[in-house]
Amino acid sequence: MSSKPHPDAIAFRDHDHRRCQRERLSAADKLCESRRLRLTERRRKVLEILLASHQPMGAYDILAELNRAAGNERLAPPVVYRALEYLLAAGLIHRIESRNAFIFCVHPGHRSSAQFLICRDCERVAELESRDDRLLADAGRLGFAVDHSVVEITGVCAACQKNGS
Ligand SMILES: [Zn+2]
Ligand SMILES: [Zn+2]
Ligand SMILES: [Zn+2]
Protein backbone atom coordinates (compact mmCIF):
# COMPACT_ATOMS: atom_id res chain seq x y z
CA MET A 1 0.00 0.00 0.00
CA SER A 2 1.27 3.39 -0.96
CA SER A 3 1.24 6.02 1.78
CA LYS A 4 0.05 8.56 -0.71
CA PRO A 5 -3.38 7.72 -2.09
CA HIS A 6 -4.10 8.65 -5.66
CA PRO A 7 -5.77 12.06 -5.72
CA ASP A 8 -8.77 10.60 -7.54
CA ALA A 9 -9.82 8.64 -4.51
CA ILE A 10 -8.80 10.96 -1.75
CA ALA A 11 -12.13 12.72 -1.08
CA PHE A 12 -13.84 9.60 0.17
CA ARG A 13 -10.94 8.33 2.24
CA ASP A 14 -9.57 9.08 5.65
CA HIS A 15 -6.56 11.19 4.94
CA ASP A 16 -4.41 13.96 6.30
CA HIS A 17 -6.39 16.83 4.85
CA ARG A 18 -3.89 19.46 5.98
CA ARG A 19 -1.29 17.76 3.87
CA CYS A 20 -3.84 17.49 1.07
CA GLN A 21 -4.40 21.28 1.29
CA ARG A 22 -0.69 22.02 1.33
CA GLU A 23 -0.07 19.83 -1.71
CA ARG A 24 -2.90 21.41 -3.68
CA LEU A 25 -1.78 24.91 -2.80
CA SER A 26 1.81 24.29 -3.80
CA ALA A 27 0.62 22.63 -7.03
CA ALA A 28 -1.46 25.75 -7.70
CA ASP A 29 1.55 28.00 -7.06
CA LYS A 30 3.71 25.95 -9.40
CA LEU A 31 1.07 25.95 -12.10
CA CYS A 32 0.62 29.71 -11.83
CA GLU A 33 4.35 30.24 -12.04
CA SER A 34 4.79 28.05 -15.11
CA ARG A 35 1.79 29.55 -16.90
CA ARG A 36 2.40 33.09 -15.75
CA LEU A 37 -0.94 33.28 -14.02
CA ARG A 38 -1.44 35.72 -11.25
CA LEU A 39 -2.72 34.27 -8.04
CA THR A 40 -3.62 37.55 -6.34
CA GLU A 41 -4.24 37.63 -2.63
CA ARG A 42 -8.00 37.47 -3.18
CA ARG A 43 -7.89 34.60 -5.67
CA ARG A 44 -5.61 32.70 -3.36
CA LYS A 45 -7.97 33.33 -0.46
CA VAL A 46 -10.91 31.98 -2.48
CA LEU A 47 -8.85 28.91 -3.33
CA GLU A 48 -7.97 28.45 0.35
CA ILE A 49 -11.65 28.70 1.30
CA LEU A 50 -12.47 25.96 -1.21
CA LEU A 51 -9.58 23.87 0.07
CA ALA A 52 -11.19 23.74 3.50
CA SER A 53 -13.11 20.58 2.58
CA HIS A 54 -14.00 18.13 -0.15
CA GLN A 55 -17.52 19.52 -0.25
CA PRO A 56 -18.36 22.03 -2.97
CA MET A 57 -19.32 25.57 -1.92
CA GLY A 58 -21.72 28.04 -3.46
CA ALA A 59 -20.57 31.54 -4.39
CA TYR A 60 -22.53 33.13 -1.54
CA ASP A 61 -20.99 30.87 1.06
CA ILE A 62 -17.58 31.74 -0.31
CA LEU A 63 -18.51 35.43 -0.15
CA ALA A 64 -19.58 35.04 3.48
CA GLU A 65 -16.22 33.44 4.31
CA LEU A 66 -14.35 36.18 2.47
CA ASN A 67 -16.26 38.86 4.34
CA ARG A 68 -15.62 37.14 7.63
CA ALA A 69 -11.90 37.15 6.89
CA ALA A 70 -11.96 40.73 5.62
CA GLY A 71 -13.22 42.21 8.89
CA ASN A 72 -14.93 45.54 8.25
CA GLU A 73 -14.70 45.40 4.50
CA ARG A 74 -17.91 44.27 2.80
CA LEU A 75 -17.27 42.61 -0.53
CA ALA A 76 -19.90 42.47 -3.26
CA PRO A 77 -20.81 39.27 -5.15
CA PRO A 78 -19.08 40.33 -8.42
CA VAL A 79 -15.77 40.27 -6.56
CA VAL A 80 -16.26 36.58 -5.80
CA TYR A 81 -17.54 35.76 -9.26
CA ARG A 82 -14.51 37.40 -10.87
CA ALA A 83 -12.14 35.43 -8.67
CA LEU A 84 -14.04 32.20 -9.37
CA GLU A 85 -13.98 32.85 -13.13
CA TYR A 86 -10.24 33.35 -13.00
CA LEU A 87 -9.65 30.19 -10.98
CA LEU A 88 -11.91 28.20 -13.32
CA ALA A 89 -10.09 29.45 -16.41
CA ALA A 90 -6.76 28.70 -14.74
CA GLY A 91 -7.84 25.10 -14.12
CA LEU A 92 -7.50 25.39 -10.36
CA ILE A 93 -11.15 24.78 -9.51
CA HIS A 94 -14.24 23.20 -11.09
CA ARG A 95 -17.90 24.06 -11.12
CA ILE A 96 -20.28 21.35 -9.98
CA GLU A 97 -23.20 22.17 -12.23
CA SER A 98 -25.84 20.13 -10.44
CA ARG A 99 -25.03 21.89 -7.15
CA ASN A 100 -24.29 25.31 -8.59
CA ALA A 101 -21.16 25.17 -6.48
CA PHE A 102 -17.40 25.09 -6.78
CA ILE A 103 -14.70 22.68 -5.74
CA PHE A 104 -10.92 22.78 -5.86
CA CYS A 105 -9.23 20.66 -8.50
CA VAL A 106 -7.30 17.69 -7.12
CA HIS A 107 -4.75 17.76 -9.93
CA PRO A 108 -4.54 21.39 -11.02
CA GLY A 109 -4.07 22.10 -14.68
CA HIS A 110 -4.98 18.67 -16.05
CA ARG A 111 -5.80 18.62 -19.72
CA SER A 112 -8.38 15.86 -19.88
CA SER A 113 -11.96 16.28 -18.79
CA ALA A 114 -13.06 15.73 -15.24
CA GLN A 115 -15.81 13.55 -13.92
CA PHE A 116 -17.27 13.82 -10.47
CA LEU A 117 -18.71 11.39 -7.97
CA ILE A 118 -21.03 13.25 -5.63
CA CYS A 119 -22.11 11.63 -2.38
CA ARG A 120 -25.62 12.73 -1.48
CA ASP A 121 -25.08 11.87 2.20
CA CYS A 122 -21.82 13.57 3.15
CA GLU A 123 -21.84 15.84 0.08
CA ARG A 124 -18.21 15.17 -0.58
CA VAL A 125 -17.15 15.17 -4.19
CA ALA A 126 -14.42 12.98 -5.66
CA GLU A 127 -12.90 14.00 -8.94
CA LEU A 128 -11.89 11.42 -11.50
CA GLU A 129 -9.53 12.55 -14.16
CA SER A 130 -11.07 10.72 -17.05
CA ARG A 131 -8.78 8.38 -18.95
CA ASP A 132 -11.69 7.01 -20.88
CA ASP A 133 -13.10 9.68 -23.13
CA ARG A 134 -15.36 7.39 -25.13
CA LEU A 135 -18.20 9.85 -24.79
CA LEU A 136 -16.12 12.62 -26.33
CA ALA A 137 -14.91 10.27 -29.05
CA ASP A 138 -18.53 9.43 -29.86
CA ALA A 139 -19.34 13.12 -30.04
CA GLY A 140 -16.40 13.58 -32.41
CA ARG A 141 -17.58 10.77 -34.65
CA LEU A 142 -20.94 12.54 -34.92
CA GLY A 143 -19.09 15.62 -36.09
CA PHE A 144 -20.00 17.40 -32.89
CA ALA A 145 -17.55 20.07 -31.68
CA VAL A 146 -17.46 19.81 -27.90
CA ASP A 147 -17.06 23.00 -25.89
CA HIS A 148 -17.27 21.61 -22.46
CA SER A 149 -18.02 18.26 -20.90
CA VAL A 150 -19.34 17.64 -17.42
CA VAL A 151 -20.09 14.27 -15.95
CA GLU A 152 -21.58 14.29 -12.47
CA ILE A 153 -22.54 11.01 -10.88
CA THR A 154 -24.63 11.16 -7.73
CA GLY A 155 -24.75 8.32 -5.23
CA VAL A 156 -23.49 7.25 -1.83
CA CYS A 157 -19.80 6.87 -1.02
CA ALA A 158 -18.43 3.69 0.54
CA ALA A 159 -17.96 5.31 3.97
CA CYS A 160 -21.57 6.55 4.10
CA GLN A 161 -22.85 3.15 3.02
CA LYS A 162 -21.00 1.66 5.96
CA ASN A 163 -22.31 4.29 8.39
CA GLY A 164 -25.88 4.10 7.18
CA SER A 165 -28.14 1.04 6.83
ZN1 LIG B 1 -8.21 16.31 1.46
ZN1 LIG C 1 -9.58 18.78 -11.89
ZN1 LIG D 1 -20.48 10.05 1.68
CSV table of C-alpha atoms and ligand atoms in Angstrom, one decimal:
chain,number,residue,atom,x,y,z
A,1,MET,CA,0.0,0.0,0.0
A,2,SER,CA,1.3,3.4,-1.0
A,3,SER,CA,1.2,6.0,1.8
A,4,LYS,CA,0.0,8.6,-0.7
A,5,PRO,CA,-3.4,7.7,-2.1
A,6,HIS,CA,-4.1,8.7,-5.7
A,7,PRO,CA,-5.8,12.1,-5.7
A,8,ASP,CA,-8.8,10.6,-7.5
A,9,ALA,CA,-9.8,8.6,-4.5
A,10,ILE,CA,-8.8,11.0,-1.7
A,11,ALA,CA,-12.1,12.7,-1.1
A,12,PHE,CA,-13.8,9.6,0.2
A,13,ARG,CA,-10.9,8.3,2.2
A,14,ASP,CA,-9.6,9.1,5.6
A,15,HIS,CA,-6.6,11.2,4.9
A,16,ASP,CA,-4.4,14.0,6.3
A,17,HIS,CA,-6.4,16.8,4.8
A,18,ARG,CA,-3.9,19.5,6.0
A,19,ARG,CA,-1.3,17.8,3.9
A,20,CYS,CA,-3.8,17.5,1.1
A,21,GLN,CA,-4.4,21.3,1.3
A,22,ARG,CA,-0.7,22.0,1.3
A,23,GLU,CA,-0.1,19.8,-1.7
A,24,ARG,CA,-2.9,21.4,-3.7
A,25,LEU,CA,-1.8,24.9,-2.8
A,26,SER,CA,1.8,24.3,-3.8
A,27,ALA,CA,0.6,22.6,-7.0
A,28,ALA,CA,-1.5,25.8,-7.7
A,29,ASP,CA,1.5,28.0,-7.1
A,30,LYS,CA,3.7,26.0,-9.4
A,31,LEU,CA,1.1,26.0,-12.1
A,32,CYS,CA,0.6,29.7,-11.8
A,33,GLU,CA,4.3,30.2,-12.0
A,34,SER,CA,4.8,28.0,-15.1
A,35,ARG,CA,1.8,29.5,-16.9
A,36,ARG,CA,2.4,33.1,-15.7
A,37,LEU,CA,-0.9,33.3,-14.0
A,38,ARG,CA,-1.4,35.7,-11.3
A,39,LEU,CA,-2.7,34.3,-8.0
A,40,THR,CA,-3.6,37.5,-6.3
A,41,GLU,CA,-4.2,37.6,-2.6
A,42,ARG,CA,-8.0,37.5,-3.2
A,43,ARG,CA,-7.9,34.6,-5.7
A,44,ARG,CA,-5.6,32.7,-3.4
A,45,LYS,CA,-8.0,33.3,-0.5
A,46,VAL,CA,-10.9,32.0,-2.5
A,47,LEU,CA,-8.8,28.9,-3.3
A,48,GLU,CA,-8.0,28.5,0.4
A,49,ILE,CA,-11.6,28.7,1.3
A,50,LEU,CA,-12.5,26.0,-1.2
A,51,LEU,CA,-9.6,23.9,0.1
A,52,ALA,CA,-11.2,23.7,3.5
A,53,SER,CA,-13.1,20.6,2.6
A,54,HIS,CA,-14.0,18.1,-0.2
A,55,GLN,CA,-17.5,19.5,-0.2
A,56,PRO,CA,-18.4,22.0,-3.0
A,57,MET,CA,-19.3,25.6,-1.9
A,58,GLY,CA,-21.7,28.0,-3.5
A,59,ALA,CA,-20.6,31.5,-4.4
A,60,TYR,CA,-22.5,33.1,-1.5
A,61,ASP,CA,-21.0,30.9,1.1
A,62,ILE,CA,-17.6,31.7,-0.3
A,63,LEU,CA,-18.5,35.4,-0.2
A,64,ALA,CA,-19.6,35.0,3.5
A,65,GLU,CA,-16.2,33.4,4.3
A,66,LEU,CA,-14.3,36.2,2.5
A,67,ASN,CA,-16.3,38.9,4.3
A,68,ARG,CA,-15.6,37.1,7.6
A,69,ALA,CA,-11.9,37.2,6.9
A,70,ALA,CA,-12.0,40.7,5.6
A,71,GLY,CA,-13.2,42.2,8.9
A,72,ASN,CA,-14.9,45.5,8.2
A,73,GLU,CA,-14.7,45.4,4.5
A,74,ARG,CA,-17.9,44.3,2.8
A,75,LEU,CA,-17.3,42.6,-0.5
A,76,ALA,CA,-19.9,42.5,-3.3
A,77,PRO,CA,-20.8,39.3,-5.2
A,78,PRO,CA,-19.1,40.3,-8.4
A,79,VAL,CA,-15.8,40.3,-6.6
A,80,VAL,CA,-16.3,36.6,-5.8
A,81,TYR,CA,-17.5,35.8,-9.3
A,82,ARG,CA,-14.5,37.4,-10.9
A,83,ALA,CA,-12.1,35.4,-8.7
A,84,LEU,CA,-14.0,32.2,-9.4
A,85,GLU,CA,-14.0,32.9,-13.1
A,86,TYR,CA,-10.2,33.3,-13.0
A,87,LEU,CA,-9.6,30.2,-11.0
A,88,LEU,CA,-11.9,28.2,-13.3
A,89,ALA,CA,-10.1,29.4,-16.4
A,90,ALA,CA,-6.8,28.7,-14.7
A,91,GLY,CA,-7.8,25.1,-14.1
A,92,LEU,CA,-7.5,25.4,-10.4
A,93,ILE,CA,-11.2,24.8,-9.5
A,94,HIS,CA,-14.2,23.2,-11.1
A,95,ARG,CA,-17.9,24.1,-11.1
A,96,ILE,CA,-20.3,21.4,-10.0
A,97,GLU,CA,-23.2,22.2,-12.2
A,98,SER,CA,-25.8,20.1,-10.4
A,99,ARG,CA,-25.0,21.9,-7.2
A,100,ASN,CA,-24.3,25.3,-8.6
A,101,ALA,CA,-21.2,25.2,-6.5
A,102,PHE,CA,-17.4,25.1,-6.8
A,103,ILE,CA,-14.7,22.7,-5.7
A,104,PHE,CA,-10.9,22.8,-5.9
A,105,CYS,CA,-9.2,20.7,-8.5
A,106,VAL,CA,-7.3,17.7,-7.1
A,107,HIS,CA,-4.8,17.8,-9.9
A,108,PRO,CA,-4.5,21.4,-11.0
A,109,GLY,CA,-4.1,22.1,-14.7
A,110,HIS,CA,-5.0,18.7,-16.0
A,111,ARG,CA,-5.8,18.6,-19.7
A,112,SER,CA,-8.4,15.9,-19.9
A,113,SER,CA,-12.0,16.3,-18.8
A,114,ALA,CA,-13.1,15.7,-15.2
A,115,GLN,CA,-15.8,13.6,-13.9
A,116,PHE,CA,-17.3,13.8,-10.5
A,117,LEU,CA,-18.7,11.4,-8.0
A,118,ILE,CA,-21.0,13.3,-5.6
A,119,CYS,CA,-22.1,11.6,-2.4
A,120,ARG,CA,-25.6,12.7,-1.5
A,121,ASP,CA,-25.1,11.9,2.2
A,122,CYS,CA,-21.8,13.6,3.1
A,123,GLU,CA,-21.8,15.8,0.1
A,124,ARG,CA,-18.2,15.2,-0.6
A,125,VAL,CA,-17.2,15.2,-4.2
A,126,ALA,CA,-14.4,13.0,-5.7
A,127,GLU,CA,-12.9,14.0,-8.9
A,128,LEU,CA,-11.9,11.4,-11.5
A,129,GLU,CA,-9.5,12.6,-14.2
A,130,SER,CA,-11.1,10.7,-17.1
A,131,ARG,CA,-8.8,8.4,-18.9
A,132,ASP,CA,-11.7,7.0,-20.9
A,133,ASP,CA,-13.1,9.7,-23.1
A,134,ARG,CA,-15.4,7.4,-25.1
A,135,LEU,CA,-18.2,9.9,-24.8
A,136,LEU,CA,-16.1,12.6,-26.3
A,137,ALA,CA,-14.9,10.3,-29.0
A,138,ASP,CA,-18.5,9.4,-29.9
A,139,ALA,CA,-19.3,13.1,-30.0
A,140,GLY,CA,-16.4,13.6,-32.4
A,141,ARG,CA,-17.6,10.8,-34.7
A,142,LEU,CA,-20.9,12.5,-34.9
A,143,GLY,CA,-19.1,15.6,-36.1
A,144,PHE,CA,-20.0,17.4,-32.9
A,145,ALA,CA,-17.5,20.1,-31.7
A,146,VAL,CA,-17.5,19.8,-27.9
A,147,ASP,CA,-17.1,23.0,-25.9
A,148,HIS,CA,-17.3,21.6,-22.5
A,149,SER,CA,-18.0,18.3,-20.9
A,150,VAL,CA,-19.3,17.6,-17.4
A,151,VAL,CA,-20.1,14.3,-16.0
A,152,GLU,CA,-21.6,14.3,-12.5
A,153,ILE,CA,-22.5,11.0,-10.9
A,154,THR,CA,-24.6,11.2,-7.7
A,155,GLY,CA,-24.8,8.3,-5.2
A,156,VAL,CA,-23.5,7.2,-1.8
A,157,CYS,CA,-19.8,6.9,-1.0
A,158,ALA,CA,-18.4,3.7,0.5
A,159,ALA,CA,-18.0,5.3,4.0
A,160,CYS,CA,-21.6,6.6,4.1
A,161,GLN,CA,-22.9,3.2,3.0
A,162,LYS,CA,-21.0,1.7,6.0
A,163,ASN,CA,-22.3,4.3,8.4
A,164,GLY,CA,-25.9,4.1,7.2
A,165,SER,CA,-28.1,1.0,6.8
B,1,ZN,ZN,-8.2,16.3,1.5
B,2,ZN,ZN,-9.6,18.8,-11.9
B,3,ZN,ZN,-20.5,10.0,1.7
